[in-house]
mmCIF file of C-alpha atoms in Angstrom:
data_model
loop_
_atom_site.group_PDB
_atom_site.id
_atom_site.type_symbol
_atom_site.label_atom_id
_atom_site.label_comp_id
_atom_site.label_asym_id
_atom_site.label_seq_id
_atom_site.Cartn_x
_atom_site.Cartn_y
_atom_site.Cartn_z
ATOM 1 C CA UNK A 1 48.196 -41.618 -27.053
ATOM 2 C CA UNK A 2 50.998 -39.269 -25.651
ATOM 3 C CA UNK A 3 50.255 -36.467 -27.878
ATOM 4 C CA UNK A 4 46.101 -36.844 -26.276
ATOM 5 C CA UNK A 5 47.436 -37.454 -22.794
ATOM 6 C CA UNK A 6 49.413 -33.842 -23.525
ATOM 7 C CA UNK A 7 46.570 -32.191 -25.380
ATOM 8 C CA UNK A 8 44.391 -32.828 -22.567
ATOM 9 C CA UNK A 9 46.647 -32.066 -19.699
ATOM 10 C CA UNK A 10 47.135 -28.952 -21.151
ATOM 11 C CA UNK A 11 43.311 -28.058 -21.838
ATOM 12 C CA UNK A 12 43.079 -29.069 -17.844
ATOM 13 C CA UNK A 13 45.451 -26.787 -16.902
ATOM 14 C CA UNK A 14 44.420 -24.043 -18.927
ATOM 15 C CA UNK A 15 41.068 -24.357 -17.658
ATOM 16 C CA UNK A 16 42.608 -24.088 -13.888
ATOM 17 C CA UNK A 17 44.136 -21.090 -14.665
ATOM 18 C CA UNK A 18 41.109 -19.450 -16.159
ATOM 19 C CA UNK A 19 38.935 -20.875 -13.321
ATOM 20 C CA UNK A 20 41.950 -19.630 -10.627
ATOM 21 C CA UNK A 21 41.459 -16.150 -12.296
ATOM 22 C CA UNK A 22 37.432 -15.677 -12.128
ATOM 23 C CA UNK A 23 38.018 -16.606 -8.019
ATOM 24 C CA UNK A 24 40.642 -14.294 -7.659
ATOM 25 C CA UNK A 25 38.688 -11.318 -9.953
ATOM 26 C CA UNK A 26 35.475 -12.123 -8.220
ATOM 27 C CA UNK A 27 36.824 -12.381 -4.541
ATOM 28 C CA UNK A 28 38.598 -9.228 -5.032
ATOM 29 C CA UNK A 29 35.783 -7.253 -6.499
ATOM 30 C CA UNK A 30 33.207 -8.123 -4.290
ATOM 31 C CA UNK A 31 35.247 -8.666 -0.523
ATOM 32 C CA UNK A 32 32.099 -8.130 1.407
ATOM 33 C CA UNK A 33 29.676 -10.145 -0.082
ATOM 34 C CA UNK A 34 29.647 -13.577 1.886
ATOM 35 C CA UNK A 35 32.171 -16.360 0.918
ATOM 36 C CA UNK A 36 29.651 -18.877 0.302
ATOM 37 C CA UNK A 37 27.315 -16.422 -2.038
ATOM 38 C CA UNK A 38 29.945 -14.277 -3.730
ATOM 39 C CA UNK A 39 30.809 -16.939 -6.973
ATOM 40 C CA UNK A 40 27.405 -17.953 -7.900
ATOM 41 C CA UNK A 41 26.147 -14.624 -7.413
ATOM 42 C CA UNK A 42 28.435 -13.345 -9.947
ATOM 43 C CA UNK A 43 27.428 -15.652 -12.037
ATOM 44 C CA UNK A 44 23.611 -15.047 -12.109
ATOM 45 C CA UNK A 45 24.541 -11.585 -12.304
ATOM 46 C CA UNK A 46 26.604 -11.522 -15.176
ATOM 47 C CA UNK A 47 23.607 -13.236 -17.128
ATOM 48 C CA UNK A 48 21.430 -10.920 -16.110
ATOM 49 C CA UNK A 49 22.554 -7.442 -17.093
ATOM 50 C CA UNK A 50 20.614 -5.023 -18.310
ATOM 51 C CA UNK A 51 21.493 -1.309 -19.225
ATOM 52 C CA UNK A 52 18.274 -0.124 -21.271
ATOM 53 C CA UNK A 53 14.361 -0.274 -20.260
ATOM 54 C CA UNK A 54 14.244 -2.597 -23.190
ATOM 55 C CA UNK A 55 17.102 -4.943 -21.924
ATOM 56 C CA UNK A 56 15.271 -4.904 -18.836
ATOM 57 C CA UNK A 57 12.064 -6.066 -20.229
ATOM 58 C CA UNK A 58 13.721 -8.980 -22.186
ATOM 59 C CA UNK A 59 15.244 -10.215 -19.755
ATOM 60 C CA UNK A 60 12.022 -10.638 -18.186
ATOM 61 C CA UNK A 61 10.219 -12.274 -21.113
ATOM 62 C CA UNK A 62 13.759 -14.515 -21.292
ATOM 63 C CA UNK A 63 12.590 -15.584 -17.935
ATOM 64 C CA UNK A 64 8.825 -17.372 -18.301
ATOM 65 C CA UNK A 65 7.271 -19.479 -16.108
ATOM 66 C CA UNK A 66 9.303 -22.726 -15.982
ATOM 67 C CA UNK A 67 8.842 -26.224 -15.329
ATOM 68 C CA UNK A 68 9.186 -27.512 -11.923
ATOM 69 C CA UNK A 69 9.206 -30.125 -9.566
ATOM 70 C CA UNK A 70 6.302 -29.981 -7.311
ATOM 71 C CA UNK A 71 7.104 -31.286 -3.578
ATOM 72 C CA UNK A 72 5.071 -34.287 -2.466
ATOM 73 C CA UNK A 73 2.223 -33.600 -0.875
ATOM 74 C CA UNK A 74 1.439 -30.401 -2.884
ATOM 75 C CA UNK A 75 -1.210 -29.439 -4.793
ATOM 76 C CA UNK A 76 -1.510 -26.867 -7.541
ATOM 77 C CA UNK A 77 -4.494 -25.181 -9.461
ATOM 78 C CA UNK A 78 -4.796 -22.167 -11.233
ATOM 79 C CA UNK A 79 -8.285 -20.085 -11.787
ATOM 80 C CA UNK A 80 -9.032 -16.779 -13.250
ATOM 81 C CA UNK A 81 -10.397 -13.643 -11.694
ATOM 82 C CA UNK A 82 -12.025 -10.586 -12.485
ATOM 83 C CA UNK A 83 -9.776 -7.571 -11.699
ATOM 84 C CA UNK A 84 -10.982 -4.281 -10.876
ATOM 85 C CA UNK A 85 -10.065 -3.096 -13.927
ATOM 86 C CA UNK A 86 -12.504 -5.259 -15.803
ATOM 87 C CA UNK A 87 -9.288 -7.333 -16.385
ATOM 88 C CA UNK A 88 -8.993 -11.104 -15.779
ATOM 89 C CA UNK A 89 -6.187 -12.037 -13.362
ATOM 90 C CA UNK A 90 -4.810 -15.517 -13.538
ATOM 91 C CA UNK A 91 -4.533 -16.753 -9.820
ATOM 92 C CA UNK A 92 -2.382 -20.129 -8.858
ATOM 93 C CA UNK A 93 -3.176 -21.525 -5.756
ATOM 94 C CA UNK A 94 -1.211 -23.939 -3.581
ATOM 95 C CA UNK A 95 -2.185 -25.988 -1.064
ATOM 96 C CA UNK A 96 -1.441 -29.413 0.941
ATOM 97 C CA UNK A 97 -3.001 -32.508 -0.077
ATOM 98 C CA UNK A 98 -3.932 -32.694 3.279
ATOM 99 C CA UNK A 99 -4.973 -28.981 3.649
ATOM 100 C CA UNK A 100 -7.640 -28.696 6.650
ATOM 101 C CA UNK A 101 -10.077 -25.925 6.427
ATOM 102 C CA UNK A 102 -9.706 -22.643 8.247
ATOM 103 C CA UNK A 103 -6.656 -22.873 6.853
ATOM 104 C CA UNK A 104 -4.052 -19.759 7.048
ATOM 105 C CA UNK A 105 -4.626 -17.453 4.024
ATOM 106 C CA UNK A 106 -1.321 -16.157 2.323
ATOM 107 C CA UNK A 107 -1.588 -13.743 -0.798
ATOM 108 C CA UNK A 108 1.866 -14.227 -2.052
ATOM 109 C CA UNK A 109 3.382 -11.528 -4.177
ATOM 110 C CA UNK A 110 6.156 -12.922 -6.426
ATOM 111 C CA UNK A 111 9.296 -10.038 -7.073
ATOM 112 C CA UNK A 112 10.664 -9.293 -10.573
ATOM 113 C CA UNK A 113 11.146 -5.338 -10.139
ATOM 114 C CA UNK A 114 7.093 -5.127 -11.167
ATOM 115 C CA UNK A 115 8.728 -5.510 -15.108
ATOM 116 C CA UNK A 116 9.509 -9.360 -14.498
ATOM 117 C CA UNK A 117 8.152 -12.386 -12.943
ATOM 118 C CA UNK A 118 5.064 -14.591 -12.200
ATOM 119 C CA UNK A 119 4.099 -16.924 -9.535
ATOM 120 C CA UNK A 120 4.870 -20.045 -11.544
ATOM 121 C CA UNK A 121 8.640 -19.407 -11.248
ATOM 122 C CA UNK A 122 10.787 -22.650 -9.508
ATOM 123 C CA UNK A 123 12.034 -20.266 -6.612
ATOM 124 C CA UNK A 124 8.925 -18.764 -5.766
ATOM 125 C CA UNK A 125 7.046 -22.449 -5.835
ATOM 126 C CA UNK A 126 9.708 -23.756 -3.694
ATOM 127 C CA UNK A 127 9.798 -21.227 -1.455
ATOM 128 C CA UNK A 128 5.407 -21.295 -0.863
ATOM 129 C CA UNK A 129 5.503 -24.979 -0.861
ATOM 130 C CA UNK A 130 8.447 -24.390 2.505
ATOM 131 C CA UNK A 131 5.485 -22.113 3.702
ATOM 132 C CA UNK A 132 2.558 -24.478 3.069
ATOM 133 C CA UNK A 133 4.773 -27.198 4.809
ATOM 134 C CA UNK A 134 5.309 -25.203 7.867
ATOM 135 C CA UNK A 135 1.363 -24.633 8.534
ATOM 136 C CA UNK A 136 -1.982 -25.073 7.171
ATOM 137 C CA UNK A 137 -1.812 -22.648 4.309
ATOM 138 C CA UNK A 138 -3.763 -22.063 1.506
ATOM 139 C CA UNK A 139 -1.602 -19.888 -0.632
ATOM 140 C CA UNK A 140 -3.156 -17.484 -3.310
ATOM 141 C CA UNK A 141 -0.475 -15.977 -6.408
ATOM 142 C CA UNK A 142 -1.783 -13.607 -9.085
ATOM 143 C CA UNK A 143 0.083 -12.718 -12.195
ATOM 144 C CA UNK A 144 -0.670 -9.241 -11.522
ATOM 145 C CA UNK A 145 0.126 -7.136 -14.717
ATOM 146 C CA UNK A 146 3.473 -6.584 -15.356
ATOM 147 C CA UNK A 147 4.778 -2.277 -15.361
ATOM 148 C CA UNK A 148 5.280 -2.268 -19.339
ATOM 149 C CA UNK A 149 1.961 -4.041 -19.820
ATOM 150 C CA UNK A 150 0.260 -1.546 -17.406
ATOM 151 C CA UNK A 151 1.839 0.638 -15.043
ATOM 152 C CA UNK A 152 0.965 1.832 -11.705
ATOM 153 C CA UNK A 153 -1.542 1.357 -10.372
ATOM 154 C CA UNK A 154 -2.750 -1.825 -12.334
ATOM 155 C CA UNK A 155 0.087 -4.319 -9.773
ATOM 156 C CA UNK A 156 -1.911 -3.030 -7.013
ATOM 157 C CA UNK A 157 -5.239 -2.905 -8.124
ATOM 158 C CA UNK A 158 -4.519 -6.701 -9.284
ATOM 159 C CA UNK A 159 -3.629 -7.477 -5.817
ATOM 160 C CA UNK A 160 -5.797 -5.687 -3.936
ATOM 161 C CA UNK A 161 -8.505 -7.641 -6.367
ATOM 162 C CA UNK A 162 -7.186 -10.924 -5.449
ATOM 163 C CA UNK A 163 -7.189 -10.254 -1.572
ATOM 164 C CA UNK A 164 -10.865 -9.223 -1.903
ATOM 165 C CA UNK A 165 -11.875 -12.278 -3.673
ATOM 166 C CA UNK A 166 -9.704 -14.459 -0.959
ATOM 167 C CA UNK A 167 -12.046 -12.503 1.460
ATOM 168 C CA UNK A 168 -15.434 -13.424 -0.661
ATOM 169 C CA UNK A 169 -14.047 -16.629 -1.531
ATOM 170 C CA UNK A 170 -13.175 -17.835 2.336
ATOM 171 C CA UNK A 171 -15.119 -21.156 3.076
ATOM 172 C CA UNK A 172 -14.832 -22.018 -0.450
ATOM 173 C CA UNK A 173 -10.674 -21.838 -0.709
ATOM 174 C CA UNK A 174 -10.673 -23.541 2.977
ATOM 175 C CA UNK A 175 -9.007 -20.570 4.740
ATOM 176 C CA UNK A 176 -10.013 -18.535 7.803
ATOM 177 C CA UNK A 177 -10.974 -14.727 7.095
ATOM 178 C CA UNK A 178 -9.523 -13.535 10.412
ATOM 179 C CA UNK A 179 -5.717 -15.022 8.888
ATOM 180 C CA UNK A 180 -5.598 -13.354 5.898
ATOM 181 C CA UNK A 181 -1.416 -12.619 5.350
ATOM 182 C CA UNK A 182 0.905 -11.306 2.926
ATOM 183 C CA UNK A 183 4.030 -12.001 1.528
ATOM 184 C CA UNK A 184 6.410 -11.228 -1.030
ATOM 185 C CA UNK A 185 10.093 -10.141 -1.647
ATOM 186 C CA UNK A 186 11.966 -7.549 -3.812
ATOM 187 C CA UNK A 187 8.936 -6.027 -5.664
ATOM 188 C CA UNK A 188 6.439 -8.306 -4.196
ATOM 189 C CA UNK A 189 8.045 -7.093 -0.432
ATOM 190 C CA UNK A 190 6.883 -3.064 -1.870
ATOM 191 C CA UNK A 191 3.907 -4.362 -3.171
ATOM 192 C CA UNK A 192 3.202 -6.248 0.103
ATOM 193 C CA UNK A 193 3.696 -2.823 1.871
ATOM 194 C CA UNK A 194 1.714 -0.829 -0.356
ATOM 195 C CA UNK A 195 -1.416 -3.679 -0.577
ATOM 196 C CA UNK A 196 -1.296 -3.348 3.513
ATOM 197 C CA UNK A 197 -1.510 0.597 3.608
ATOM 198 C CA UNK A 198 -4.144 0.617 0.642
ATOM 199 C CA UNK A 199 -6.218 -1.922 3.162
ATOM 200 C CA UNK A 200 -5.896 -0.273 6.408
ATOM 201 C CA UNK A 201 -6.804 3.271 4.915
ATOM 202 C CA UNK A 202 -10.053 1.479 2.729
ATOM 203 C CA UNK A 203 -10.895 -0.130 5.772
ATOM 204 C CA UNK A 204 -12.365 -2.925 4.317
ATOM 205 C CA UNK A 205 -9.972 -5.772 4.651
ATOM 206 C CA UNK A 206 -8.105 -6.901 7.972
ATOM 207 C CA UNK A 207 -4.802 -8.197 7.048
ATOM 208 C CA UNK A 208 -3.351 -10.438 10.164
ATOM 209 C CA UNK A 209 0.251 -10.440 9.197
ATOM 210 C CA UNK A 210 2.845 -9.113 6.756
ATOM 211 C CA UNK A 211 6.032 -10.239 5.596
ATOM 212 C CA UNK A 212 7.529 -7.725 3.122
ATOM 213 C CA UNK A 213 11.210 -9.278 2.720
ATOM 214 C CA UNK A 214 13.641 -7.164 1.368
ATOM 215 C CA UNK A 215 11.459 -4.443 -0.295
ATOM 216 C CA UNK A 216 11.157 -2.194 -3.183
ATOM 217 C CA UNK A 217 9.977 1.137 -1.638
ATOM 218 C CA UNK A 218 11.517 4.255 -2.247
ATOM 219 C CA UNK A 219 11.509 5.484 -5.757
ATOM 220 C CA UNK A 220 13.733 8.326 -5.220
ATOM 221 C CA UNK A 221 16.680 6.261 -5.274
ATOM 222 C CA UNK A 222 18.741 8.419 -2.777
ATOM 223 C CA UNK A 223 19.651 6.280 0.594
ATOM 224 C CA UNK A 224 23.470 5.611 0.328
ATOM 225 C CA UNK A 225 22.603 1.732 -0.355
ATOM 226 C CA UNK A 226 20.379 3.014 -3.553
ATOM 227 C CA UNK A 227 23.177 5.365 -5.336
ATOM 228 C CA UNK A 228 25.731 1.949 -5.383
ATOM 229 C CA UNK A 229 26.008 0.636 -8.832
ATOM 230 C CA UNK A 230 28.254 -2.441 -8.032
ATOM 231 C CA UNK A 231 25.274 -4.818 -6.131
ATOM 232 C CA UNK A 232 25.601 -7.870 -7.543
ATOM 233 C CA UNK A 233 21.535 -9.514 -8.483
ATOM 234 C CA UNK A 234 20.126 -5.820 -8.608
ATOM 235 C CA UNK A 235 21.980 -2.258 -8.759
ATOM 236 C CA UNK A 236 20.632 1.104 -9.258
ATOM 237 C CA UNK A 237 20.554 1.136 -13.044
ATOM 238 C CA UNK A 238 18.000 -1.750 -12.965
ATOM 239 C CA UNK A 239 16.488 -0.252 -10.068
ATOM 240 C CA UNK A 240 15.922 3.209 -11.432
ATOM 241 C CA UNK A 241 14.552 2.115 -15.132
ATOM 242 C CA UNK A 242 11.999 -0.613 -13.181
ATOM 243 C CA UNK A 243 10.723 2.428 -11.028
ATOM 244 C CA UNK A 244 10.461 4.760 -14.092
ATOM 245 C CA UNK A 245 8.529 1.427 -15.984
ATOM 246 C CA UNK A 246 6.634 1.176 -13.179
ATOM 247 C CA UNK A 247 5.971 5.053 -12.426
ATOM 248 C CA UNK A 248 5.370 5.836 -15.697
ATOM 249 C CA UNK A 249 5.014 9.791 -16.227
ATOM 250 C CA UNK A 250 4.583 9.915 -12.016
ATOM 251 C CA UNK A 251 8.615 8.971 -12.339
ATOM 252 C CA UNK A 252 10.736 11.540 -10.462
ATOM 253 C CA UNK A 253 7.739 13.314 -9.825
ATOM 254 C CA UNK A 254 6.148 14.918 -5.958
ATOM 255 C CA UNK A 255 3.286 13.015 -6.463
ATOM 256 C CA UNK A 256 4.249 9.757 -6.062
ATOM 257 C CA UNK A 257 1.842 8.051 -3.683
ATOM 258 C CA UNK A 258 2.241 6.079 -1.228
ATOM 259 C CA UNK A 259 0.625 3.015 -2.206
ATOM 260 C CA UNK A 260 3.023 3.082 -5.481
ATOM 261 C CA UNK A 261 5.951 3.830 -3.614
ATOM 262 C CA UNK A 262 5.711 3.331 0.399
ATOM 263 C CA UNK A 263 8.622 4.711 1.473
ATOM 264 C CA UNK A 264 6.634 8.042 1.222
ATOM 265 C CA UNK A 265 4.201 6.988 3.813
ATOM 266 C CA UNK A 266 4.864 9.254 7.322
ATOM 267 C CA UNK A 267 2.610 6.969 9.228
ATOM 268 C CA UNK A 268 2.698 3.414 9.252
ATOM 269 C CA UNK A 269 0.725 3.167 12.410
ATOM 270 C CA UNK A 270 -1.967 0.504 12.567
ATOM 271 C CA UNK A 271 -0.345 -1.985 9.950
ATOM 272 C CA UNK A 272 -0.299 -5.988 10.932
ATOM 273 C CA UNK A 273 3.016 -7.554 12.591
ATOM 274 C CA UNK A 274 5.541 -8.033 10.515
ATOM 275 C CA UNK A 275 8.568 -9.844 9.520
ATOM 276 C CA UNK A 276 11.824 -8.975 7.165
ATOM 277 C CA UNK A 277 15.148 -8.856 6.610
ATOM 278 C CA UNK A 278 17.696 -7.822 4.713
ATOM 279 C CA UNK A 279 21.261 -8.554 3.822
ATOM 280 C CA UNK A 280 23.888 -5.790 3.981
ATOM 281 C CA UNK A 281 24.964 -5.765 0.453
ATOM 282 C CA UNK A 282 21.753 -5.649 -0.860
ATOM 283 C CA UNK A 283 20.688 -2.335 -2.607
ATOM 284 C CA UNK A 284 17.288 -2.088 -0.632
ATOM 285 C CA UNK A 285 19.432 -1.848 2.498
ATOM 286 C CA UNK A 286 18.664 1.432 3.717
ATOM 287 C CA UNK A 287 14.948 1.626 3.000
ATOM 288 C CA UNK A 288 14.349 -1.524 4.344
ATOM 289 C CA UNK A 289 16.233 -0.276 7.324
ATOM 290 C CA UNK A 290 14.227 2.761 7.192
ATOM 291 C CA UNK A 291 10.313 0.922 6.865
ATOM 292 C CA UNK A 292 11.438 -1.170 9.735
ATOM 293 C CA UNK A 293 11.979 1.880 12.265
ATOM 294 C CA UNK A 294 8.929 4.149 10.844
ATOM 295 C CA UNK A 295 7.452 0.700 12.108
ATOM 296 C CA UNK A 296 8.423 0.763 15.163
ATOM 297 C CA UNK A 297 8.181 4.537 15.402
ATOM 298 C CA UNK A 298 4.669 3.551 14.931
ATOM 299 C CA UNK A 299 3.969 0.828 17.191
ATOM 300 C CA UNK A 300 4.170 -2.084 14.445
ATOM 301 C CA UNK A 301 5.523 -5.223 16.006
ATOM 302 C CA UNK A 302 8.540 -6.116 14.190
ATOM 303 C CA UNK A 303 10.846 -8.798 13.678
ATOM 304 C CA UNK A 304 13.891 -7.846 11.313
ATOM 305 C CA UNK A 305 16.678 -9.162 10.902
ATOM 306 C CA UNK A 306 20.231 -8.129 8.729
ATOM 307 C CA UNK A 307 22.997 -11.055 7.343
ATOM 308 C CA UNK A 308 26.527 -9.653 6.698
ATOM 309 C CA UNK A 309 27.459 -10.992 3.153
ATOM 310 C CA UNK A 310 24.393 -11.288 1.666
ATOM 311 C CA UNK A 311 23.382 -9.315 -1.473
ATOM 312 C CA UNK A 312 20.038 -9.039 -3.065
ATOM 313 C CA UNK A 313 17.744 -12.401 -3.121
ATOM 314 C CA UNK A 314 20.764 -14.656 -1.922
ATOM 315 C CA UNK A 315 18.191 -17.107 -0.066
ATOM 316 C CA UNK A 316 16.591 -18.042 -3.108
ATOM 317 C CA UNK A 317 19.907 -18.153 -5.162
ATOM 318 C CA UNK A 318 22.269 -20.377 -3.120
ATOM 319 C CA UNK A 319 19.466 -21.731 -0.735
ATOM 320 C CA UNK A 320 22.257 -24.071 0.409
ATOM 321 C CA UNK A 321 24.520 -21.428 2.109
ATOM 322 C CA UNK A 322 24.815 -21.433 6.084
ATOM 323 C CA UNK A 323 23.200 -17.678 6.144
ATOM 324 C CA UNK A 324 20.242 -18.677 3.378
ATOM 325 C CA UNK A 325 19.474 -21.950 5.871
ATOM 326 C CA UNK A 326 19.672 -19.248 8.589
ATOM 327 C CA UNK A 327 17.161 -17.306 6.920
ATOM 328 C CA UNK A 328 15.054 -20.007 6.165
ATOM 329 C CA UNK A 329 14.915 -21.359 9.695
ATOM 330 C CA UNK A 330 14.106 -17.604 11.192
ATOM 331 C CA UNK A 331 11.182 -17.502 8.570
ATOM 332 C CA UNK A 332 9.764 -20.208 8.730
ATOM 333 C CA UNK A 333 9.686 -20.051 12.550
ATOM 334 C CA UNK A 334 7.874 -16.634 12.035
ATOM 335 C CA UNK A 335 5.480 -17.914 9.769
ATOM 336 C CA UNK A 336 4.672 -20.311 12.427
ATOM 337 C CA UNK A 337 4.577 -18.462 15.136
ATOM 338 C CA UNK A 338 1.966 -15.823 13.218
ATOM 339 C CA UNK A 339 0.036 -18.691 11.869
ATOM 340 C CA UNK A 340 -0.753 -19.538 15.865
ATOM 341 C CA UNK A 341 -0.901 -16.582 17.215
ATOM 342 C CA UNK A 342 -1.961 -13.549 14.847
ATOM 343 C CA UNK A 343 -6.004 -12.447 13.595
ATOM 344 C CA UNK A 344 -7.617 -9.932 12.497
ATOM 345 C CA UNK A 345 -11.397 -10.144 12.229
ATOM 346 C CA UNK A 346 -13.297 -8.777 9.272
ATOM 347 C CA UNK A 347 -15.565 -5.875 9.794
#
């Protein structure tokens, strides 16, 4: 009994050295990420390294669509549509079992650096169901191709598909064409900017409101945020083999355009009110910073906000963390207040 009572004193403090050592290593390498983030974002990021296009895409394929636990009051079905590639899209839609029509309708664009991803994932279900909770949403989510199934343009001309058909489809899915929104984050926040240029300039969808959170926009990789390879979640290794996926032979090319990459754009004028942020340790720092004041430049209404501490995709991550709840209250707020108060009438 002794000799177990030793054995496992010792194994106890052995582990409270080793756990005493990843704090001290992890608060000393990364001193301005946000106490409350820093360890579990270490964590995550450790498992999810990649250093070759290949690593990149296993990863995603390591991360399927996985179970989880639907909120009460939620309601799930998935369709398919035809793409405008000839290709079928698979769409899921949420709504509230209580859903009302002329509903507010939300494409949602899940993130995943275009290689990884789909809208079944537990944080992105979560995070529509907040939405759908806040106001009467129907919420619309392709599994638009992925970059090393198809690359550019086959993520936009998925989406672009699947706002069309929310369009056609309006009485039918409950929702109101004059609220037709967008959202998405990381990837989905770039391909929320580029779906909203591609409408305004094809001028046949009205989009009411935008929400492009932390964005993927600028492919040339060369804001002071973007050259960083220490971001914990996403750094500019990742960052530069998903745009060269995505890109294809356009990669590090001039003619890049601006619905693939729309940080290129020079005039963002006549684009719906938005809403973003950003945290500060995040590598899509500076272009996010930069979209935000071409908006403004252009006479976008904007709502942005920054959060010291707070590296890529932290919300989702450790939703429980004082600046994630922040977040969370300041977006859903917005959501609400653009649910009441912005439309856009179809032509």
């Amino acid at each position: 009994m002794r000799i177990a009572i030793k054995v496992t004193v010792g194994l106890v403090g052995a582990l409270a050295v080793i756990v005493g050592a990843l704090f001290f290593h992890v608060n000393a390498s990364y001193p301005n990420v946000d106490s409350e983030l820093r360890l579990f974002g270490y964590v995550v990021d450790r498992f999810t390294q990649a250093e070759t296009p290949e690593q990149l895409i296993a990863l995603g394929r390591q991360a399927e669509p996985e179970n989880y636990d639907l909120d009460k009051g939620i309601v799930v079905e998935e369709t398919y549509i035809k793409g405008r590639d000839g290709n079928n899209i698979r769409v899921v839609i949420l709504r509230s079992d209580k859903s009302t029509p002329d509903a507010v309708g939300l494409l949602y664009l899940h993130g995943g650096g275009y290689v990884m991803g789909s809208p079944d994932s537990a944080l992105d279900i979560r995070f529509m169901s907040d939405l759908i909770h806040t106001s009467n949403t129907v919420i619309v989510a392709p599994a638009y191709r992925l970059s090393h199934e198809a690359p550019y343009p086959a993520a936009l001309n998925d989406s672009y598909a699947t706002l069309a058909w929310m369009k056609d489809n309006a009485a039918e899915l409950g929702i109101n064409d004059s609220q037709l929104f967008i959202a998405g984050g990381s990837a989905g926040g770039g391909l929320t900017a580029a779906t909203t240029l591609y409408a305004r300039d094809q001028g046949e969808i009205n989009i009411a409101f935008q929400m492009p959170l932390y964005p993927m926009l600028d492919d040339r990789n060369s804001a002071p945020s973007n050259t960083q390879n220490t971001h914990l979640i996403w750094n500019s290794t990742k960052n530069r083999m998903a745009w060269k996926l995505y890109l294809g032979d356009l990669y590090q090319t001039d003619k890049v355009p601006i619905y693939a990459a729309p940080s290129r754009a020079t005039d963002l004028s006549g684009l719906p009110p938005t809403f973003t942020f950003v945290g500060d340790q995040d590598l899509f720092y500076d272009e996010t910073n930069e979209f935000v004041q071409q908006l403004k430049k252009d006479g976008v209404p904007v709502e942005f906000y920054e959060y010291e501490g707070g590296y890529h995709v932290f919300e989702m991550i450790v939703p429980n963390a004082n600046v994630s709840q922040s977040v969370n209250e300041r977006l859903l707020a917005a959501f609400k207040h653009a649910s009441e108060n912005y439309f856009a009438t179809q032509n």
